[in-house]
Protein backbone atom coordinates (compact mmCIF):
# COMPACT_ATOMS: atom_id res chain seq x y z
CA UNK A 1 0.00 0.00 0.00
CA UNK A 2 1.54 3.34 -1.10
CA UNK A 3 1.41 6.10 1.48
CA UNK A 4 1.97 9.83 1.38
CA UNK A 5 2.08 11.83 4.57
CA UNK A 6 3.75 14.78 6.22
CA UNK A 7 5.92 14.13 9.28
CA UNK A 8 5.27 17.70 10.59
CA UNK A 9 1.92 18.79 9.09
CA UNK A 10 1.68 21.75 11.49
CA UNK A 11 4.17 23.67 9.34
CA UNK A 12 1.63 23.65 6.49
CA UNK A 13 -0.33 26.34 8.38
CA UNK A 14 2.47 28.70 7.38
CA UNK A 15 1.15 28.48 3.83
CA UNK A 16 -1.73 30.68 5.02
CA UNK A 17 0.77 33.52 5.35
CA UNK A 18 1.48 33.51 1.62
CA UNK A 19 -1.84 35.10 0.52
CA UNK A 20 -1.34 37.74 3.24
CA UNK A 21 2.14 38.41 1.83
CA UNK A 22 0.69 38.77 -1.68
CA UNK A 23 -1.92 41.27 -0.45
CA UNK A 24 0.72 43.31 1.36
CA UNK A 25 2.94 43.27 -1.73
CA UNK A 26 0.06 44.49 -3.94
CA UNK A 27 -0.71 47.31 -1.49
CA UNK A 28 2.97 48.29 -1.49
CA UNK A 29 3.06 48.33 -5.30
CA UNK A 30 0.00 50.61 -5.37
CA UNK A 31 1.69 52.92 -2.86
CA UNK A 32 4.84 53.07 -5.02
CA UNK A 33 2.82 53.89 -8.15
CA UNK A 34 1.03 56.72 -6.33
CA UNK A 35 4.38 58.08 -5.15
CA UNK A 36 5.75 58.01 -8.71
CA UNK A 37 2.66 59.86 -9.97
CA UNK A 38 3.25 62.56 -7.38
CA UNK A 39 6.71 63.16 -8.82
CA UNK A 40 5.24 64.45 -12.05
CA UNK A 41 4.59 63.44 -15.64
CA UNK A 42 4.99 59.71 -16.33
CA UNK A 43 7.24 60.31 -19.36
CA UNK A 44 9.49 62.60 -17.32
CA UNK A 45 9.75 60.04 -14.51
CA UNK A 46 10.66 57.29 -17.03
CA UNK A 47 13.48 59.45 -18.40
CA UNK A 48 14.76 60.02 -14.86
CA UNK A 49 14.88 56.26 -14.18
CA UNK A 50 16.08 54.60 -17.44
CA UNK A 51 17.22 51.41 -15.67
CA UNK A 52 13.87 50.87 -13.93
CA UNK A 53 12.18 47.62 -14.91
CA UNK A 54 8.56 46.88 -14.08
CA UNK A 55 8.99 43.17 -14.71
CA UNK A 56 12.08 42.38 -12.61
CA UNK A 57 10.59 43.26 -9.20
CA UNK A 58 7.46 41.23 -10.05
CA UNK A 59 9.53 38.25 -11.15
CA UNK A 60 11.71 38.52 -8.05
CA UNK A 61 8.67 38.56 -5.77
CA UNK A 62 7.12 35.59 -7.57
CA UNK A 63 10.34 33.56 -7.23
CA UNK A 64 10.61 34.46 -3.54
CA UNK A 65 7.00 33.36 -3.05
CA UNK A 66 7.69 30.03 -4.75
CA UNK A 67 10.87 29.56 -2.68
CA UNK A 68 8.99 30.32 0.56
CA UNK A 69 6.29 27.82 -0.42
CA UNK A 70 8.86 25.12 -1.09
CA UNK A 71 10.68 25.81 2.19
CA UNK A 72 7.41 25.47 4.10
CA UNK A 73 6.64 22.18 2.34
CA UNK A 74 10.16 20.94 3.09
CA UNK A 75 9.73 21.86 6.75
CA UNK A 76 6.56 19.74 6.80
CA UNK A 77 8.76 16.81 5.67
CA UNK A 78 6.70 14.99 3.01
CA UNK A 79 7.20 11.25 3.14
CA UNK A 80 6.46 8.57 0.59
CA UNK A 81 6.63 4.88 1.24
CA UNK A 82 4.93 1.67 2.08
CA UNK A 83 3.33 0.54 5.26
CA UNK A 84 3.87 -2.95 6.58
CA UNK A 85 0.76 -4.35 8.12
CA UNK A 86 0.69 -7.48 10.21
CA UNK A 87 -2.25 -9.69 9.26
CA UNK A 88 -3.28 -12.61 11.44
CA UNK A 89 -4.24 -15.68 9.46
CA UNK A 90 -5.62 -18.98 10.63
CA UNK A 91 -4.67 -22.23 9.04
CA UNK A 92 -1.62 -24.26 8.23
CA UNK A 93 0.72 -23.90 5.31
CA UNK A 94 2.13 -27.15 3.97
CA UNK A 95 5.03 -27.43 1.58
CA UNK A 96 5.84 -30.75 -0.08
CA UNK A 97 9.27 -31.02 -1.62
CA UNK A 98 10.04 -34.00 -3.79
CA UNK A 99 13.49 -34.83 -5.12
CA UNK A 100 13.17 -35.76 -8.78
CA UNK A 101 16.87 -35.90 -9.59
CA UNK A 102 18.44 -38.88 -11.33
CA UNK A 103 19.75 -40.23 -8.01
CA UNK A 104 16.15 -41.11 -7.10
CA UNK A 105 16.14 -43.58 -10.01
CA UNK A 106 18.95 -45.63 -8.44
CA UNK A 107 18.02 -49.31 -8.42
CA UNK A 108 19.68 -50.28 -5.14
CA UNK A 109 16.19 -50.90 -3.72
CA UNK A 110 13.15 -52.22 -5.55
CA UNK A 111 11.14 -50.32 -6.83
CA UNK A 112 13.27 -47.23 -7.26
CA UNK A 113 12.75 -44.37 -4.81
CA UNK A 114 10.68 -42.19 -7.18
CA UNK A 115 8.22 -44.99 -7.94
CA UNK A 116 7.95 -45.88 -4.25
CA UNK A 117 7.16 -42.27 -3.34
CA UNK A 118 4.57 -42.11 -6.10
CA UNK A 119 2.81 -45.22 -4.70
CA UNK A 120 2.85 -43.75 -1.16
CA UNK A 121 1.24 -40.52 -2.26
CA UNK A 122 -1.52 -42.40 -4.12
CA UNK A 123 -2.26 -44.80 -1.31
mmCIF file of N, CA and C in Angstrom:
data_model
loop_
_atom_site.group_PDB
_atom_site.id
_atom_site.type_symbol
_atom_site.label_atom_id
_atom_site.label_comp_id
_atom_site.label_asym_id
_atom_site.label_seq_id
_atom_site.Cartn_x
_atom_site.Cartn_y
_atom_site.Cartn_z
ATOM 1 N N UNK A 1 0.850 -1.164 0.000
ATOM 2 C CA UNK A 1 0.000 0.000 0.000
ATOM 3 C C UNK A 1 0.908 1.244 0.000
ATOM 4 N N UNK A 2 0.766 2.112 -1.024
ATOM 5 C CA UNK A 2 1.543 3.344 -1.103
ATOM 6 C C UNK A 2 0.967 4.372 -0.143
ATOM 7 N N UNK A 3 1.842 5.081 0.535
ATOM 8 C CA UNK A 3 1.411 6.103 1.478
ATOM 9 C C UNK A 3 2.104 7.417 1.187
ATOM 10 N N UNK A 4 1.393 8.494 1.425
ATOM 11 C CA UNK A 4 1.968 9.833 1.385
ATOM 12 C C UNK A 4 1.497 10.542 2.633
ATOM 13 N N UNK A 5 2.445 11.103 3.359
ATOM 14 C CA UNK A 5 2.079 11.826 4.570
ATOM 15 C C UNK A 5 3.143 12.878 4.858
ATOM 16 N N UNK A 6 2.803 13.780 5.759
ATOM 17 C CA UNK A 6 3.752 14.779 6.222
ATOM 18 C C UNK A 6 4.151 14.426 7.650
ATOM 19 N N UNK A 7 5.440 14.441 7.932
ATOM 20 C CA UNK A 7 5.919 14.134 9.280
ATOM 21 C C UNK A 7 5.567 15.272 10.242
ATOM 22 N N UNK A 8 5.607 16.533 9.767
ATOM 23 C CA UNK A 8 5.271 17.704 10.589
ATOM 24 C C UNK A 8 4.202 18.537 9.879
ATOM 25 N N UNK A 9 2.955 18.071 9.854
ATOM 26 C CA UNK A 9 1.923 18.787 9.095
ATOM 27 C C UNK A 9 1.584 20.164 9.657
ATOM 28 N N UNK A 10 1.979 20.450 10.897
ATOM 29 C CA UNK A 10 1.677 21.755 11.492
ATOM 30 C C UNK A 10 2.354 22.899 10.734
ATOM 31 N N UNK A 11 3.476 22.629 10.104
ATOM 32 C CA UNK A 11 4.167 23.669 9.336
ATOM 33 C C UNK A 11 3.353 24.123 8.121
ATOM 34 N N UNK A 12 2.431 23.283 7.656
ATOM 35 C CA UNK A 12 1.629 23.649 6.491
ATOM 36 C C UNK A 12 0.724 24.850 6.775
ATOM 37 N N UNK A 13 0.460 25.142 8.038
ATOM 38 C CA UNK A 13 -0.330 26.336 8.376
ATOM 39 C C UNK A 13 0.401 27.614 7.965
ATOM 40 N N UNK A 14 1.713 27.530 7.836
ATOM 41 C CA UNK A 14 2.473 28.698 7.383
ATOM 42 C C UNK A 14 2.122 29.091 5.951
ATOM 43 N N UNK A 15 1.569 28.162 5.194
ATOM 44 C CA UNK A 15 1.145 28.484 3.829
ATOM 45 C C UNK A 15 0.038 29.536 3.816
ATOM 46 N N UNK A 16 -0.679 29.664 4.922
ATOM 47 C CA UNK A 16 -1.733 30.679 5.017
ATOM 48 C C UNK A 16 -1.150 32.088 5.032
ATOM 49 N N UNK A 17 0.127 32.213 5.357
ATOM 50 C CA UNK A 17 0.770 33.523 5.349
ATOM 51 C C UNK A 17 1.065 34.020 3.936
ATOM 52 N N UNK A 18 1.126 33.116 2.980
ATOM 53 C CA UNK A 18 1.478 33.505 1.620
ATOM 54 C C UNK A 18 0.434 34.432 0.982
ATOM 55 N N UNK A 19 -0.869 34.152 1.078
ATOM 56 C CA UNK A 19 -1.843 35.103 0.523
ATOM 57 C C UNK A 19 -1.767 36.470 1.215
ATOM 58 N N UNK A 20 -1.490 36.470 2.514
ATOM 59 C CA UNK A 20 -1.343 37.739 3.240
ATOM 60 C C UNK A 20 -0.144 38.501 2.682
ATOM 61 N N UNK A 21 0.943 37.789 2.400
ATOM 62 C CA UNK A 21 2.135 38.407 1.832
ATOM 63 C C UNK A 21 1.832 38.997 0.458
ATOM 64 N N UNK A 22 1.052 38.279 -0.343
ATOM 65 C CA UNK A 22 0.690 38.773 -1.675
ATOM 66 C C UNK A 22 -0.138 40.053 -1.554
ATOM 67 N N UNK A 23 -1.084 40.072 -0.645
ATOM 68 C CA UNK A 23 -1.922 41.268 -0.450
ATOM 69 C C UNK A 23 -1.063 42.452 -0.012
ATOM 70 N N UNK A 24 -0.157 42.225 0.921
ATOM 71 C CA UNK A 24 0.721 43.306 1.364
ATOM 72 C C UNK A 24 1.617 43.801 0.228
ATOM 73 N N UNK A 25 2.095 42.889 -0.604
ATOM 74 C CA UNK A 25 2.936 43.275 -1.734
ATOM 75 C C UNK A 25 2.148 44.123 -2.732
ATOM 76 N N UNK A 26 0.897 43.718 -3.014
ATOM 77 C CA UNK A 26 0.056 44.487 -3.944
ATOM 78 C C UNK A 26 -0.192 45.889 -3.391
ATOM 79 N N UNK A 27 -0.490 45.984 -2.101
ATOM 80 C CA UNK A 27 -0.711 47.308 -1.491
ATOM 81 C C UNK A 27 0.552 48.166 -1.581
ATOM 82 N N UNK A 28 1.700 47.563 -1.386
ATOM 83 C CA UNK A 28 2.965 48.287 -1.487
ATOM 84 C C UNK A 28 3.209 48.767 -2.922
ATOM 85 N N UNK A 29 2.893 47.933 -3.902
ATOM 86 C CA UNK A 29 3.056 48.329 -5.304
ATOM 87 C C UNK A 29 2.145 49.508 -5.646
ATOM 88 N N UNK A 30 0.913 49.486 -5.141
ATOM 89 C CA UNK A 30 -0.004 50.608 -5.371
ATOM 90 C C UNK A 30 0.545 51.889 -4.737
ATOM 91 N N UNK A 31 1.099 51.766 -3.543
ATOM 92 C CA UNK A 31 1.686 52.921 -2.856
ATOM 93 C C UNK A 31 2.850 53.500 -3.659
ATOM 94 N N UNK A 32 3.704 52.607 -4.216
ATOM 95 C CA UNK A 32 4.839 53.072 -5.020
ATOM 96 C C UNK A 32 4.372 53.778 -6.294
ATOM 97 N N UNK A 33 3.332 53.261 -6.929
ATOM 98 C CA UNK A 33 2.822 53.892 -8.152
ATOM 99 C C UNK A 33 2.252 55.280 -7.849
ATOM 100 N N UNK A 34 1.562 55.406 -6.722
ATOM 101 C CA UNK A 34 1.034 56.722 -6.329
ATOM 102 C C UNK A 34 2.179 57.698 -6.073
ATOM 103 N N UNK A 35 3.236 57.221 -5.433
ATOM 104 C CA UNK A 35 4.383 58.085 -5.147
ATOM 105 C C UNK A 35 5.056 58.535 -6.442
ATOM 106 N N UNK A 36 5.156 57.650 -7.424
ATOM 107 C CA UNK A 36 5.748 58.013 -8.706
ATOM 108 C C UNK A 36 4.874 59.031 -9.445
ATOM 109 N N UNK A 37 3.556 58.892 -9.333
ATOM 110 C CA UNK A 37 2.655 59.858 -9.975
ATOM 111 C C UNK A 37 2.787 61.245 -9.353
ATOM 112 N N UNK A 38 3.094 61.265 -8.059
ATOM 113 C CA UNK A 38 3.250 62.560 -7.379
ATOM 114 C C UNK A 38 4.516 63.289 -7.836
ATOM 115 N N UNK A 39 5.480 62.529 -8.348
ATOM 116 C CA UNK A 39 6.712 63.160 -8.818
ATOM 117 C C UNK A 39 6.479 64.015 -10.065
ATOM 118 N N UNK A 40 5.515 63.649 -10.865
ATOM 119 C CA UNK A 40 5.237 64.445 -12.054
ATOM 120 C C UNK A 40 4.782 63.600 -13.208
ATOM 121 N N UNK A 41 4.994 64.092 -14.404
ATOM 122 C CA UNK A 41 4.585 63.445 -15.637
ATOM 123 C C UNK A 41 5.256 62.069 -15.750
ATOM 124 N N UNK A 42 4.489 61.073 -16.238
ATOM 125 C CA UNK A 42 4.993 59.707 -16.331
ATOM 126 C C UNK A 42 6.169 59.619 -17.299
ATOM 127 N N UNK A 43 6.130 60.325 -18.399
ATOM 128 C CA UNK A 43 7.239 60.308 -19.357
ATOM 129 C C UNK A 43 8.502 60.894 -18.747
ATOM 130 N N UNK A 44 8.342 61.968 -17.984
ATOM 131 C CA UNK A 44 9.486 62.601 -17.324
ATOM 132 C C UNK A 44 10.117 61.659 -16.294
ATOM 133 N N UNK A 45 9.262 60.987 -15.530
ATOM 134 C CA UNK A 45 9.752 60.038 -14.515
ATOM 135 C C UNK A 45 10.481 58.877 -15.186
ATOM 136 N N UNK A 46 9.988 58.392 -16.317
ATOM 137 C CA UNK A 46 10.662 57.289 -17.028
ATOM 138 C C UNK A 46 12.049 57.709 -17.511
ATOM 139 N N UNK A 47 12.171 58.977 -17.944
ATOM 140 C CA UNK A 47 13.480 59.446 -18.396
ATOM 141 C C UNK A 47 14.442 59.605 -17.217
ATOM 142 N N UNK A 48 13.907 59.897 -16.033
ATOM 143 C CA UNK A 48 14.760 60.025 -14.855
ATOM 144 C C UNK A 48 15.286 58.673 -14.373
ATOM 145 N N UNK A 49 14.513 57.614 -14.644
ATOM 146 C CA UNK A 49 14.885 56.256 -14.185
ATOM 147 C C UNK A 49 14.970 55.316 -15.387
ATOM 148 N N UNK A 50 15.999 55.439 -16.231
ATOM 149 C CA UNK A 50 16.080 54.604 -17.441
ATOM 150 C C UNK A 50 16.318 53.126 -17.137
ATOM 151 N N UNK A 51 16.925 52.806 -16.019
ATOM 152 C CA UNK A 51 17.224 51.414 -15.667
ATOM 153 C C UNK A 51 16.067 50.725 -14.959
ATOM 154 N N UNK A 52 14.998 51.441 -14.678
ATOM 155 C CA UNK A 52 13.869 50.874 -13.932
ATOM 156 C C UNK A 52 13.146 49.836 -14.798
ATOM 157 N N UNK A 53 12.901 48.690 -14.219
ATOM 158 C CA UNK A 53 12.176 47.617 -14.905
ATOM 159 C C UNK A 53 10.930 47.283 -14.094
ATOM 160 N N UNK A 54 9.807 47.233 -14.766
ATOM 161 C CA UNK A 54 8.565 46.875 -14.081
ATOM 162 C C UNK A 54 8.418 45.375 -13.913
ATOM 163 N N UNK A 55 9.133 44.625 -14.730
ATOM 164 C CA UNK A 55 8.991 43.168 -14.707
ATOM 165 C C UNK A 55 9.901 42.519 -13.664
ATOM 166 N N UNK A 56 11.125 43.004 -13.531
ATOM 167 C CA UNK A 56 12.085 42.378 -12.611
ATOM 168 C C UNK A 56 11.605 42.302 -11.163
ATOM 169 N N UNK A 57 11.065 43.382 -10.594
ATOM 170 C CA UNK A 57 10.591 43.255 -9.205
ATOM 171 C C UNK A 57 9.439 42.253 -9.068
ATOM 172 N N UNK A 58 8.572 42.193 -10.088
ATOM 173 C CA UNK A 58 7.463 41.227 -10.045
ATOM 174 C C UNK A 58 7.990 39.794 -10.119
ATOM 175 N N UNK A 59 8.942 39.577 -11.013
ATOM 176 C CA UNK A 59 9.534 38.254 -11.145
ATOM 177 C C UNK A 59 10.267 37.854 -9.864
ATOM 178 N N UNK A 60 10.984 38.782 -9.296
ATOM 179 C CA UNK A 60 11.715 38.524 -8.049
ATOM 180 C C UNK A 60 10.751 38.142 -6.930
ATOM 181 N N UNK A 61 9.649 38.875 -6.812
ATOM 182 C CA UNK A 61 8.670 38.560 -5.767
ATOM 183 C C UNK A 61 8.053 37.183 -6.004
ATOM 184 N N UNK A 62 7.709 36.894 -7.257
ATOM 185 C CA UNK A 62 7.125 35.589 -7.572
ATOM 186 C C UNK A 62 8.084 34.459 -7.212
ATOM 187 N N UNK A 63 9.356 34.604 -7.560
ATOM 188 C CA UNK A 63 10.339 33.557 -7.235
ATOM 189 C C UNK A 63 10.531 33.414 -5.730
ATOM 190 N N UNK A 64 10.508 34.534 -5.009
ATOM 191 C CA UNK A 64 10.614 34.459 -3.544
ATOM 192 C C UNK A 64 9.392 33.757 -2.953
ATOM 193 N N UNK A 65 8.231 33.998 -3.528
ATOM 194 C CA UNK A 65 7.004 33.357 -3.053
ATOM 195 C C UNK A 65 7.069 31.843 -3.281
ATOM 196 N N UNK A 66 7.543 31.458 -4.448
ATOM 197 C CA UNK A 66 7.695 30.025 -4.748
ATOM 198 C C UNK A 66 8.721 29.401 -3.808
ATOM 199 N N UNK A 67 9.828 30.086 -3.586
ATOM 200 C CA UNK A 67 10.868 29.563 -2.684
ATOM 201 C C UNK A 67 10.329 29.415 -1.266
ATOM 202 N N UNK A 68 9.576 30.407 -0.790
ATOM 203 C CA UNK A 68 8.993 30.318 0.557
ATOM 204 C C UNK A 68 8.025 29.146 0.646
ATOM 205 N N UNK A 69 7.227 28.944 -0.402
ATOM 206 C CA UNK A 69 6.286 27.817 -0.419
ATOM 207 C C UNK A 69 7.035 26.493 -0.329
ATOM 208 N N UNK A 70 8.094 26.369 -1.107
ATOM 209 C CA UNK A 70 8.861 25.119 -1.091
ATOM 210 C C UNK A 70 9.546 24.887 0.248
ATOM 211 N N UNK A 71 10.054 25.958 0.869
ATOM 212 C CA UNK A 71 10.683 25.814 2.188
ATOM 213 C C UNK A 71 9.665 25.338 3.211
ATOM 214 N N UNK A 72 8.457 25.884 3.148
ATOM 215 C CA UNK A 72 7.410 25.470 4.096
ATOM 216 C C UNK A 72 7.069 23.996 3.878
ATOM 217 N N UNK A 73 6.958 23.584 2.628
ATOM 218 C CA UNK A 73 6.644 22.181 2.337
ATOM 219 C C UNK A 73 7.784 21.282 2.801
ATOM 220 N N UNK A 74 9.010 21.733 2.619
ATOM 221 C CA UNK A 74 10.159 20.939 3.087
ATOM 222 C C UNK A 74 10.152 20.824 4.607
ATOM 223 N N UNK A 75 9.796 21.918 5.287
ATOM 224 C CA UNK A 75 9.729 21.859 6.751
ATOM 225 C C UNK A 75 8.670 20.865 7.225
ATOM 226 N N UNK A 76 7.615 20.695 6.434
ATOM 227 C CA UNK A 76 6.560 19.744 6.799
ATOM 228 C C UNK A 76 7.007 18.303 6.571
ATOM 229 N N UNK A 77 8.142 18.114 5.911
ATOM 230 C CA UNK A 77 8.757 16.805 5.668
ATOM 231 C C UNK A 77 7.801 15.800 5.003
ATOM 232 N N UNK A 78 7.537 15.975 3.698
ATOM 233 C CA UNK A 78 6.700 14.985 3.008
ATOM 234 C C UNK A 78 7.412 13.639 2.954
ATOM 235 N N UNK A 79 6.625 12.593 3.119
ATOM 236 C CA UNK A 79 7.198 11.249 3.138
ATOM 237 C C UNK A 79 6.365 10.329 2.254
ATOM 238 N N UNK A 80 7.072 9.569 1.431
ATOM 239 C CA UNK A 80 6.456 8.568 0.585
ATOM 240 C C UNK A 80 6.945 7.210 1.049
ATOM 241 N N UNK A 81 6.145 6.191 0.868
ATOM 242 C CA UNK A 81 6.633 4.876 1.239
ATOM 243 C C UNK A 81 5.531 3.856 1.321
ATOM 244 N N UNK A 82 5.867 2.765 1.906
ATOM 245 C CA UNK A 82 4.928 1.668 2.077
ATOM 246 C C UNK A 82 4.719 1.429 3.564
ATOM 247 N N UNK A 83 3.625 0.849 3.863
ATOM 248 C CA UNK A 83 3.329 0.538 5.263
ATOM 249 C C UNK A 83 3.212 -0.976 5.385
ATOM 250 N N UNK A 84 3.962 -1.518 6.312
ATOM 251 C CA UNK A 84 3.868 -2.945 6.579
ATOM 252 C C UNK A 84 2.749 -3.161 7.590
ATOM 253 N N UNK A 85 1.902 -4.080 7.256
ATOM 254 C CA UNK A 85 0.765 -4.347 8.117
ATOM 255 C C UNK A 85 0.774 -5.822 8.488
ATOM 256 N N UNK A 86 0.696 -6.103 9.754
ATOM 257 C CA UNK A 86 0.687 -7.481 10.213
ATOM 258 C C UNK A 86 -0.741 -8.007 10.163
ATOM 259 N N UNK A 87 -0.925 -9.101 9.424
ATOM 260 C CA UNK A 87 -2.246 -9.687 9.265
ATOM 261 C C UNK A 87 -2.223 -11.059 9.917
ATOM 262 N N UNK A 88 -3.195 -11.313 10.777
ATOM 263 C CA UNK A 88 -3.278 -12.614 11.438
ATOM 264 C C UNK A 88 -4.125 -13.541 10.576
ATOM 265 N N UNK A 89 -3.544 -14.694 10.272
ATOM 266 C CA UNK A 89 -4.245 -15.682 9.462
ATOM 267 C C UNK A 89 -4.380 -16.969 10.267
ATOM 268 N N UNK A 90 -5.437 -17.681 9.995
ATOM 269 C CA UNK A 90 -5.620 -18.975 10.630
ATOM 270 C C UNK A 90 -5.441 -20.047 9.570
ATOM 271 N N UNK A 91 -4.888 -21.138 9.972
ATOM 272 C CA UNK A 91 -4.672 -22.231 9.036
ATOM 273 C C UNK A 91 -3.231 -22.702 9.087
ATOM 274 N N UNK A 92 -2.947 -23.675 8.264
ATOM 275 C CA UNK A 92 -1.621 -24.265 8.229
ATOM 276 C C UNK A 92 -1.130 -24.237 6.794
ATOM 277 N N UNK A 93 0.102 -23.856 6.633
ATOM 278 C CA UNK A 93 0.717 -23.900 5.314
ATOM 279 C C UNK A 93 1.564 -25.156 5.223
ATOM 280 N N UNK A 94 1.395 -25.908 4.165
ATOM 281 C CA UNK A 94 2.130 -27.155 3.971
ATOM 282 C C UNK A 94 2.916 -27.057 2.679
ATOM 283 N N UNK A 95 4.180 -27.411 2.759
ATOM 284 C CA UNK A 95 5.032 -27.430 1.576
ATOM 285 C C UNK A 95 5.539 -28.855 1.407
ATOM 286 N N UNK A 96 5.342 -29.401 0.220
ATOM 287 C CA UNK A 96 5.836 -30.745 -0.075
ATOM 288 C C UNK A 96 6.950 -30.598 -1.095
ATOM 289 N N UNK A 97 8.121 -31.067 -0.718
ATOM 290 C CA UNK A 97 9.269 -31.021 -1.620
ATOM 291 C C UNK A 97 9.609 -32.441 -2.021
ATOM 292 N N UNK A 98 9.752 -32.657 -3.298
ATOM 293 C CA UNK A 98 10.037 -34.000 -3.790
ATOM 294 C C UNK A 98 11.283 -33.936 -4.665
ATOM 295 N N UNK A 99 12.247 -34.779 -4.361
ATOM 296 C CA UNK A 99 13.491 -34.834 -5.118
ATOM 297 C C UNK A 99 13.247 -35.659 -6.375
ATOM 298 N N UNK A 100 13.384 -35.035 -7.526
ATOM 299 C CA UNK A 100 13.165 -35.758 -8.779
ATOM 300 C C UNK A 100 14.467 -35.856 -9.578
ATOM 301 N N UNK A 101 15.587 -35.802 -8.899
ATOM 302 C CA UNK A 101 16.866 -35.904 -9.592
ATOM 303 C C UNK A 101 17.107 -37.353 -10.015
ATOM 304 N N UNK A 102 18.119 -37.530 -10.825
ATOM 305 C CA UNK A 102 18.436 -38.877 -11.328
ATOM 306 C C UNK A 102 18.850 -39.831 -10.216
ATOM 307 N N UNK A 103 19.343 -39.336 -9.107
ATOM 308 C CA UNK A 103 19.747 -40.229 -8.008
ATOM 309 C C UNK A 103 18.541 -40.966 -7.422
ATOM 310 N N UNK A 104 17.344 -40.428 -7.605
ATOM 311 C CA UNK A 104 16.148 -41.113 -7.101
ATOM 312 C C UNK A 104 15.804 -42.342 -7.960
ATOM 313 N N UNK A 105 16.396 -42.435 -9.125
ATOM 314 C CA UNK A 105 16.142 -43.580 -10.008
ATOM 315 C C UNK A 105 17.138 -44.726 -9.763
ATOM 316 N N UNK A 106 17.987 -44.569 -8.751
ATOM 317 C CA UNK A 106 18.953 -45.629 -8.439
ATOM 318 C C UNK A 106 18.194 -46.911 -8.107
ATOM 319 N N UNK A 107 18.729 -48.042 -8.586
ATOM 320 C CA UNK A 107 18.024 -49.315 -8.422
ATOM 321 C C UNK A 107 18.615 -50.155 -7.305
ATOM 322 N N UNK A 108 19.149 -49.507 -6.254
ATOM 323 C CA UNK A 108 19.680 -50.283 -5.138
ATOM 324 C C UNK A 108 18.559 -50.859 -4.284
ATOM 325 N N UNK A 109 17.367 -50.318 -4.377
ATOM 326 C CA UNK A 109 16.192 -50.899 -3.720
ATOM 327 C C UNK A 109 15.113 -51.033 -4.785
ATOM 328 N N UNK A 110 14.209 -51.984 -4.573
ATOM 329 C CA UNK A 110 13.149 -52.216 -5.546
ATOM 330 C C UNK A 110 11.818 -51.809 -4.959
ATOM 331 N N UNK A 111 10.950 -51.146 -5.635
ATOM 332 C CA UNK A 111 11.145 -50.323 -6.833
ATOM 333 C C UNK A 111 11.988 -49.104 -6.490
ATOM 334 N N UNK A 112 12.396 -48.388 -7.522
ATOM 335 C CA UNK A 112 13.274 -47.225 -7.260
ATOM 336 C C UNK A 112 12.541 -46.208 -6.371
ATOM 337 N N UNK A 113 13.276 -45.313 -5.806
ATOM 338 C CA UNK A 113 12.750 -44.372 -4.806
ATOM 339 C C UNK A 113 11.603 -43.509 -5.354
ATOM 340 N N UNK A 114 11.703 -43.065 -6.604
ATOM 341 C CA UNK A 114 10.681 -42.188 -7.179
ATOM 342 C C UNK A 114 9.361 -42.941 -7.333
ATOM 343 N N UNK A 115 9.435 -44.181 -7.787
ATOM 344 C CA UNK A 115 8.223 -44.991 -7.940
ATOM 345 C C UNK A 115 7.608 -45.285 -6.575
ATOM 346 N N UNK A 116 8.437 -45.596 -5.605
ATOM 347 C CA UNK A 116 7.950 -45.883 -4.251
ATOM 348 C C UNK A 116 7.223 -44.662 -3.675
ATOM 349 N N UNK A 117 7.789 -43.488 -3.848
ATOM 350 C CA UNK A 117 7.157 -42.274 -3.343
ATOM 351 C C UNK A 117 5.816 -42.023 -4.057
ATOM 352 N N UNK A 118 5.781 -42.302 -5.338
ATOM 353 C CA UNK A 118 4.571 -42.108 -6.102
ATOM 354 C C UNK A 118 3.478 -43.032 -5.570
ATOM 355 N N UNK A 119 3.804 -44.287 -5.230
ATOM 356 C CA UNK A 119 2.811 -45.217 -4.696
ATOM 357 C C UNK A 119 2.336 -44.773 -3.310
ATOM 358 N N UNK A 120 3.240 -44.244 -2.498
ATOM 359 C CA UNK A 120 2.853 -43.754 -1.161
ATOM 360 C C UNK A 120 1.861 -42.607 -1.246
ATOM 361 N N UNK A 121 2.120 -41.686 -2.178
ATOM 362 C CA UNK A 121 1.241 -40.522 -2.265
ATOM 363 C C UNK A 121 -0.127 -40.895 -2.823
ATOM 364 N N UNK A 122 -0.223 -41.969 -3.590
ATOM 365 C CA UNK A 122 -1.516 -42.399 -4.123
ATOM 366 C C UNK A 122 -2.293 -43.216 -3.097
ATOM 367 N N UNK A 123 -1.630 -43.870 -2.232
ATOM 368 C CA UNK A 123 -2.257 -44.802 -1.313
ATOM 369 C C UNK A 123 -2.594 -44.184 -0.052
#
